[in-house]
mmCIF file of C-alpha atoms in Angstrom:
data_model
loop_
_atom_site.group_PDB
_atom_site.id
_atom_site.type_symbol
_atom_site.label_atom_id
_atom_site.label_comp_id
_atom_site.label_asym_id
_atom_site.label_seq_id
_atom_site.Cartn_x
_atom_site.Cartn_y
_atom_site.Cartn_z
ATOM 1 C CA UNK A 1 -0.227 0.344 0.202
ATOM 2 C CA UNK A 2 0.870 3.338 0.388
ATOM 3 C CA UNK A 3 1.893 3.763 -3.463
ATOM 4 C CA UNK A 4 2.420 7.653 -4.876
ATOM 5 C CA UNK A 5 2.663 7.777 -8.743
ATOM 6 C CA UNK A 6 4.192 11.175 -10.658
ATOM 7 C CA UNK A 7 3.090 12.158 -14.600
ATOM 8 C CA UNK A 8 5.801 12.314 -16.417
ATOM 9 C CA UNK A 9 8.769 10.656 -15.077
ATOM 10 C CA UNK A 10 10.970 12.641 -17.655
ATOM 11 C CA UNK A 11 10.328 16.195 -19.749
ATOM 12 C CA UNK A 12 12.338 18.303 -21.988
ATOM 13 C CA UNK A 13 10.913 21.594 -22.571
ATOM 14 C CA UNK A 14 11.956 24.772 -24.388
ATOM 15 C CA UNK A 15 12.865 28.054 -22.206
ATOM 16 C CA UNK A 16 9.572 29.971 -22.095
ATOM 17 C CA UNK A 17 7.469 27.095 -21.534
ATOM 18 C CA UNK A 18 5.163 25.793 -18.987
ATOM 19 C CA UNK A 19 5.276 22.360 -17.712
ATOM 20 C CA UNK A 20 2.547 20.478 -15.553
ATOM 21 C CA UNK A 21 3.376 17.916 -13.089
ATOM 22 C CA UNK A 22 1.069 15.906 -11.436
ATOM 23 C CA UNK A 23 1.311 14.040 -8.382
ATOM 24 C CA UNK A 24 -0.905 11.241 -7.589
ATOM 25 C CA UNK A 25 -1.879 8.782 -4.048
ATOM 26 C CA UNK A 26 -2.883 5.635 -5.631
ATOM 27 C CA UNK A 27 -4.061 3.453 -3.183
ATOM 28 C CA UNK A 28 -4.978 6.325 0.135
ATOM 29 C CA UNK A 29 -6.114 9.968 0.490
ATOM 30 C CA UNK A 30 -3.696 12.548 0.877
ATOM 31 C CA UNK A 31 -4.470 15.640 2.808
ATOM 32 C CA UNK A 32 -1.251 17.195 2.677
ATOM 33 C CA UNK A 33 1.457 16.917 -0.451
ATOM 34 C CA UNK A 34 4.646 18.073 -0.109
ATOM 35 C CA UNK A 35 6.696 19.113 -3.330
ATOM 36 C CA UNK A 36 10.865 18.717 -3.218
ATOM 37 C CA UNK A 37 13.111 19.313 -5.770
ATOM 38 C CA UNK A 38 16.873 17.857 -5.590
ATOM 39 C CA UNK A 39 19.675 18.802 -7.747
ATOM 40 C CA UNK A 40 22.394 16.761 -8.373
ATOM 41 C CA UNK A 41 24.734 15.517 -5.944
ATOM 42 C CA UNK A 42 22.328 17.819 -3.185
ATOM 43 C CA UNK A 43 19.419 16.954 -0.476
ATOM 44 C CA UNK A 44 15.426 17.363 -1.106
ATOM 45 C CA UNK A 45 14.992 21.062 -0.766
ATOM 46 C CA UNK A 46 11.200 21.771 0.083
ATOM 47 C CA UNK A 47 9.580 23.258 -2.112
ATOM 48 C CA UNK A 48 5.997 23.988 -0.533
ATOM 49 C CA UNK A 49 3.273 22.802 1.223
ATOM 50 C CA UNK A 50 0.375 21.442 -0.691
ATOM 51 C CA UNK A 51 -3.046 21.479 1.599
ATOM 52 C CA UNK A 52 -6.219 20.008 -0.653
ATOM 53 C CA UNK A 53 -8.712 22.923 -0.808
ATOM 54 C CA UNK A 54 -6.292 25.929 -0.041
ATOM 55 C CA UNK A 55 -3.463 27.589 -0.955
ATOM 56 C CA UNK A 56 0.260 26.191 -0.944
ATOM 57 C CA UNK A 57 2.077 26.894 1.517
ATOM 58 C CA UNK A 58 5.847 27.580 -0.006
ATOM 59 C CA UNK A 59 9.404 28.144 1.263
ATOM 60 C CA UNK A 60 11.223 31.238 2.103
ATOM 61 C CA UNK A 61 12.895 31.943 -1.860
ATOM 62 C CA UNK A 62 10.512 29.809 -3.385
ATOM 63 C CA UNK A 63 7.880 31.372 -5.943
ATOM 64 C CA UNK A 64 4.667 31.010 -5.477
ATOM 65 C CA UNK A 65 3.884 32.698 -9.252
ATOM 66 C CA UNK A 66 6.714 30.643 -10.524
ATOM 67 C CA UNK A 67 6.294 27.425 -9.331
ATOM 68 C CA UNK A 68 1.375 26.916 -8.972
ATOM 69 C CA UNK A 69 0.772 24.204 -6.965
ATOM 70 C CA UNK A 70 -3.378 22.630 -6.640
ATOM 71 C CA UNK A 71 -4.563 20.562 -4.961
ATOM 72 C CA UNK A 72 -7.991 19.798 -6.010
ATOM 73 C CA UNK A 73 -8.451 16.652 -4.604
ATOM 74 C CA UNK A 74 -7.641 14.151 -2.045
ATOM 75 C CA UNK A 75 -4.872 11.918 -4.193
ATOM 76 C CA UNK A 76 -4.283 14.948 -6.866
ATOM 77 C CA UNK A 77 -1.373 17.552 -6.529
ATOM 78 C CA UNK A 78 0.439 19.436 -9.534
ATOM 79 C CA UNK A 79 3.336 21.659 -10.139
ATOM 80 C CA UNK A 80 3.281 23.861 -12.942
ATOM 81 C CA UNK A 81 6.743 25.093 -13.267
ATOM 82 C CA UNK A 82 5.792 29.128 -15.536
ATOM 83 C CA UNK A 83 7.998 30.347 -18.061
ATOM 84 C CA UNK A 84 10.055 27.782 -17.219
ATOM 85 C CA UNK A 85 14.131 28.450 -17.504
ATOM 86 C CA UNK A 86 17.276 26.530 -17.464
ATOM 87 C CA UNK A 87 18.077 27.138 -14.017
ATOM 88 C CA UNK A 88 14.751 24.855 -13.048
ATOM 89 C CA UNK A 89 16.051 22.368 -14.418
ATOM 90 C CA UNK A 90 15.783 20.312 -11.741
ATOM 91 C CA UNK A 91 14.818 16.756 -10.385
ATOM 92 C CA UNK A 92 11.184 17.583 -8.610
ATOM 93 C CA UNK A 93 9.808 14.644 -6.398
ATOM 94 C CA UNK A 94 6.522 14.527 -4.174
ATOM 95 C CA UNK A 95 5.722 13.130 -1.422
ATOM 96 C CA UNK A 96 2.150 12.269 0.473
ATOM 97 C CA UNK A 97 1.451 12.258 3.798
ATOM 98 C CA UNK A 98 -1.582 9.372 4.756
ATOM 99 C CA UNK A 99 -4.643 11.346 6.145
ATOM 100 C CA UNK A 100 -6.323 9.721 9.374
ATOM 101 C CA UNK A 101 -8.312 10.204 12.262
ATOM 102 C CA UNK A 102 -5.736 8.689 14.619
ATOM 103 C CA UNK A 103 -2.793 9.793 15.902
ATOM 104 C CA UNK A 104 -0.945 9.967 12.536
ATOM 105 C CA UNK A 105 2.554 8.906 12.572
ATOM 106 C CA UNK A 106 3.517 11.581 10.083
ATOM 107 C CA UNK A 107 5.233 8.885 7.126
ATOM 108 C CA UNK A 108 5.649 10.266 3.824
ATOM 109 C CA UNK A 109 5.673 8.539 0.447
ATOM 110 C CA UNK A 110 7.735 9.920 -2.307
ATOM 111 C CA UNK A 111 6.965 9.706 -5.883
ATOM 112 C CA UNK A 112 9.370 8.177 -8.281
ATOM 113 C CA UNK A 113 10.358 11.879 -9.536
ATOM 114 C CA UNK A 114 9.884 14.295 -12.080
ATOM 115 C CA UNK A 115 13.677 15.211 -14.493
ATOM 116 C CA UNK A 116 12.984 17.949 -15.874
ATOM 117 C CA UNK A 117 15.471 19.589 -18.721
ATOM 118 C CA UNK A 118 14.903 23.280 -19.900
ATOM 119 C CA UNK A 119 16.881 23.789 -23.259
ATOM 120 C CA UNK B 1 16.998 26.331 11.698
ATOM 121 C CA UNK B 2 16.918 22.784 11.498
ATOM 122 C CA UNK B 3 19.898 20.920 10.154
ATOM 123 C CA UNK B 4 20.349 17.831 9.068
ATOM 124 C CA UNK B 5 24.229 15.667 8.981
ATOM 125 C CA UNK B 6 25.148 12.859 7.289
ATOM 126 C CA UNK B 7 28.359 11.405 7.606
ATOM 127 C CA UNK B 8 30.730 10.096 5.470
ATOM 128 C CA UNK B 9 28.980 11.408 2.152
ATOM 129 C CA UNK B 10 30.524 8.219 0.536
ATOM 130 C CA UNK B 11 31.606 4.864 1.816
ATOM 131 C CA UNK B 12 32.616 1.261 0.216
ATOM 132 C CA UNK B 13 33.003 -1.677 1.691
ATOM 133 C CA UNK B 14 33.422 -4.717 0.653
ATOM 134 C CA UNK B 15 30.558 -7.818 0.820
ATOM 135 C CA UNK B 16 30.024 -8.986 3.820
ATOM 136 C CA UNK B 17 30.234 -5.854 5.747
ATOM 137 C CA UNK B 18 28.626 -4.606 8.589
ATOM 138 C CA UNK B 19 28.459 -0.352 8.503
ATOM 139 C CA UNK B 20 27.281 2.234 9.681
ATOM 140 C CA UNK B 21 26.221 5.472 8.674
ATOM 141 C CA UNK B 22 25.584 8.640 10.993
ATOM 142 C CA UNK B 23 22.945 11.181 11.070
ATOM 143 C CA UNK B 24 22.900 13.846 13.151
ATOM 144 C CA UNK B 25 20.251 17.374 13.236
ATOM 145 C CA UNK B 26 20.859 20.612 14.805
ATOM 146 C CA UNK B 27 17.336 21.016 17.004
ATOM 147 C CA UNK B 28 16.489 17.880 19.520
ATOM 148 C CA UNK B 29 12.582 19.112 18.718
ATOM 149 C CA UNK B 30 11.799 16.842 16.328
ATOM 150 C CA UNK B 31 8.510 14.663 15.582
ATOM 151 C CA UNK B 32 9.941 11.609 14.141
ATOM 152 C CA UNK B 33 12.988 10.458 11.632
ATOM 153 C CA UNK B 34 13.030 8.809 8.806
ATOM 154 C CA UNK B 35 15.963 7.114 6.717
ATOM 155 C CA UNK B 36 15.573 6.524 3.288
ATOM 156 C CA UNK B 37 17.627 4.338 0.456
ATOM 157 C CA UNK B 38 17.446 6.501 -3.144
ATOM 158 C CA UNK B 39 18.820 4.505 -5.844
ATOM 159 C CA UNK B 40 20.895 6.926 -8.922
ATOM 160 C CA UNK B 41 17.990 8.818 -10.820
ATOM 161 C CA UNK B 42 14.700 7.458 -8.595
ATOM 162 C CA UNK B 43 12.362 8.385 -6.132
ATOM 163 C CA UNK B 44 12.873 7.762 -2.665
ATOM 164 C CA UNK B 45 12.334 4.424 -0.307
ATOM 165 C CA UNK B 46 11.228 4.732 3.103
ATOM 166 C CA UNK B 47 13.400 2.476 5.110
ATOM 167 C CA UNK B 48 12.719 3.019 8.515
ATOM 168 C CA UNK B 49 10.563 5.316 10.844
ATOM 169 C CA UNK B 50 11.467 6.130 13.987
ATOM 170 C CA UNK B 51 9.094 8.118 16.373
ATOM 171 C CA UNK B 52 10.639 10.713 18.813
ATOM 172 C CA UNK B 53 9.147 8.047 21.497
ATOM 173 C CA UNK B 54 10.973 5.239 20.440
ATOM 174 C CA UNK B 55 15.108 4.462 20.239
ATOM 175 C CA UNK B 56 15.205 1.925 18.040
ATOM 176 C CA UNK B 57 13.419 0.367 15.186
ATOM 177 C CA UNK B 58 14.365 -3.210 12.700
ATOM 178 C CA UNK B 59 13.399 -4.531 9.620
ATOM 179 C CA UNK B 60 15.868 -7.565 8.560
ATOM 180 C CA UNK B 61 19.216 -6.728 7.582
ATOM 181 C CA UNK B 62 18.539 -2.654 9.074
ATOM 182 C CA UNK B 63 19.031 -1.048 12.202
ATOM 183 C CA UNK B 64 17.806 2.313 13.142
ATOM 184 C CA UNK B 65 18.661 4.127 16.381
ATOM 185 C CA UNK B 66 17.407 7.461 17.402
ATOM 186 C CA UNK B 67 19.293 9.571 20.883
ATOM 187 C CA UNK B 68 16.854 12.370 20.428
ATOM 188 C CA UNK B 69 18.453 14.639 23.288
ATOM 189 C CA UNK B 70 21.528 13.983 21.556
ATOM 190 C CA UNK B 71 20.708 14.397 18.154
ATOM 191 C CA UNK B 72 21.714 11.287 16.374
ATOM 192 C CA UNK B 73 20.716 8.770 14.535
ATOM 193 C CA UNK B 74 22.827 5.421 13.161
ATOM 194 C CA UNK B 75 21.484 3.187 10.360
ATOM 195 C CA UNK B 76 22.778 -0.430 10.661
ATOM 196 C CA UNK B 77 23.426 -2.279 7.811
ATOM 197 C CA UNK B 78 24.202 -6.208 8.651
ATOM 198 C CA UNK B 79 26.095 -8.545 6.322
ATOM 199 C CA UNK B 80 26.002 -5.548 3.168
ATOM 200 C CA UNK B 81 25.495 -7.014 -0.618
ATOM 201 C CA UNK B 82 25.672 -5.178 -3.539
ATOM 202 C CA UNK B 83 22.207 -4.508 -3.944
ATOM 203 C CA UNK B 84 22.926 -2.058 -1.191
ATOM 204 C CA UNK B 85 24.551 0.129 -2.985
ATOM 205 C CA UNK B 86 22.704 3.146 -3.272
ATOM 206 C CA UNK B 87 22.315 6.852 -1.482
ATOM 207 C CA UNK B 88 21.181 6.699 2.036
ATOM 208 C CA UNK B 89 19.028 9.768 3.439
ATOM 209 C CA UNK B 90 18.402 10.822 7.024
ATOM 210 C CA UNK B 91 15.260 13.493 6.920
ATOM 211 C CA UNK B 92 13.615 14.863 10.028
ATOM 212 C CA UNK B 93 10.069 16.268 10.317
ATOM 213 C CA UNK B 94 9.901 19.363 12.313
ATOM 214 C CA UNK B 95 8.039 18.629 16.218
ATOM 215 C CA UNK B 96 4.394 18.502 14.876
ATOM 216 C CA UNK B 97 2.613 16.403 12.562
ATOM 217 C CA UNK B 98 2.020 16.970 8.983
ATOM 218 C CA UNK B 99 4.829 18.765 8.220
ATOM 219 C CA UNK B 100 7.577 18.446 5.849
ATOM 220 C CA UNK B 101 10.548 16.330 6.584
ATOM 221 C CA UNK B 102 14.443 17.932 6.353
ATOM 222 C CA UNK B 103 16.896 15.886 4.854
ATOM 223 C CA UNK B 104 20.387 15.420 5.226
ATOM 224 C CA UNK B 105 22.053 15.498 1.763
ATOM 225 C CA UNK B 106 23.077 11.579 2.043
ATOM 226 C CA UNK B 107 25.512 8.998 2.062
ATOM 227 C CA UNK B 108 26.389 6.866 -1.362
ATOM 228 C CA UNK B 109 27.351 3.245 -0.371
ATOM 229 C CA UNK B 110 29.189 1.595 -2.676
ATOM 230 C CA UNK B 111 29.092 -2.586 -1.748
ATOM 231 C CA UNK B 112 31.672 -4.559 -4.223
ATOM 232 C CA UNK B 113 31.137 -8.325 -4.688
#
């Protein structure tokens, strides 16, 4: 159980275009999803916290108008990189936290990641 | 601000060796700690989750310990195998449920046959 998928797994786009990445929890409901990015040989850095039905909370230094996040349902969050530039090339990974009515262990399950290359 | 450090950054061992990966964090007020495995170009696989009230967790050949007061965790891998070669990431969550993880830079392990 607790499977998270991402689509696409890899995308190459031209500078100036927008790219949408989907993150889905396949077998559970997720009230909270997180978006991270990872540069080569670097650790994962949190970009934003996505809560179902409300606006995302962005980390300091992350442009909310550039990285649009939508969490319209309990199983889907999307990240849109608008007007992408080569410096946006990175590995984007989402995670989802199981929604439960009882004590939450806060265990997060990660998607397989999306490799974005902006030419 | 919470910072997570992993030592060593890279480790090479022959098959069969037991090994220890280290993780330290600066703020002991954590909700839990997770160890992950990441293969090149892939996502993260959760290995072990330790709640702040626990001291260790075990899964197969893996054992993770947590000393919250000193801000340290170790991941012990017994009888290492070439298939264990990967990057191991340590991450802590802030002191409340539903919060994001703060990651270390990882330890890249290479097990030779």
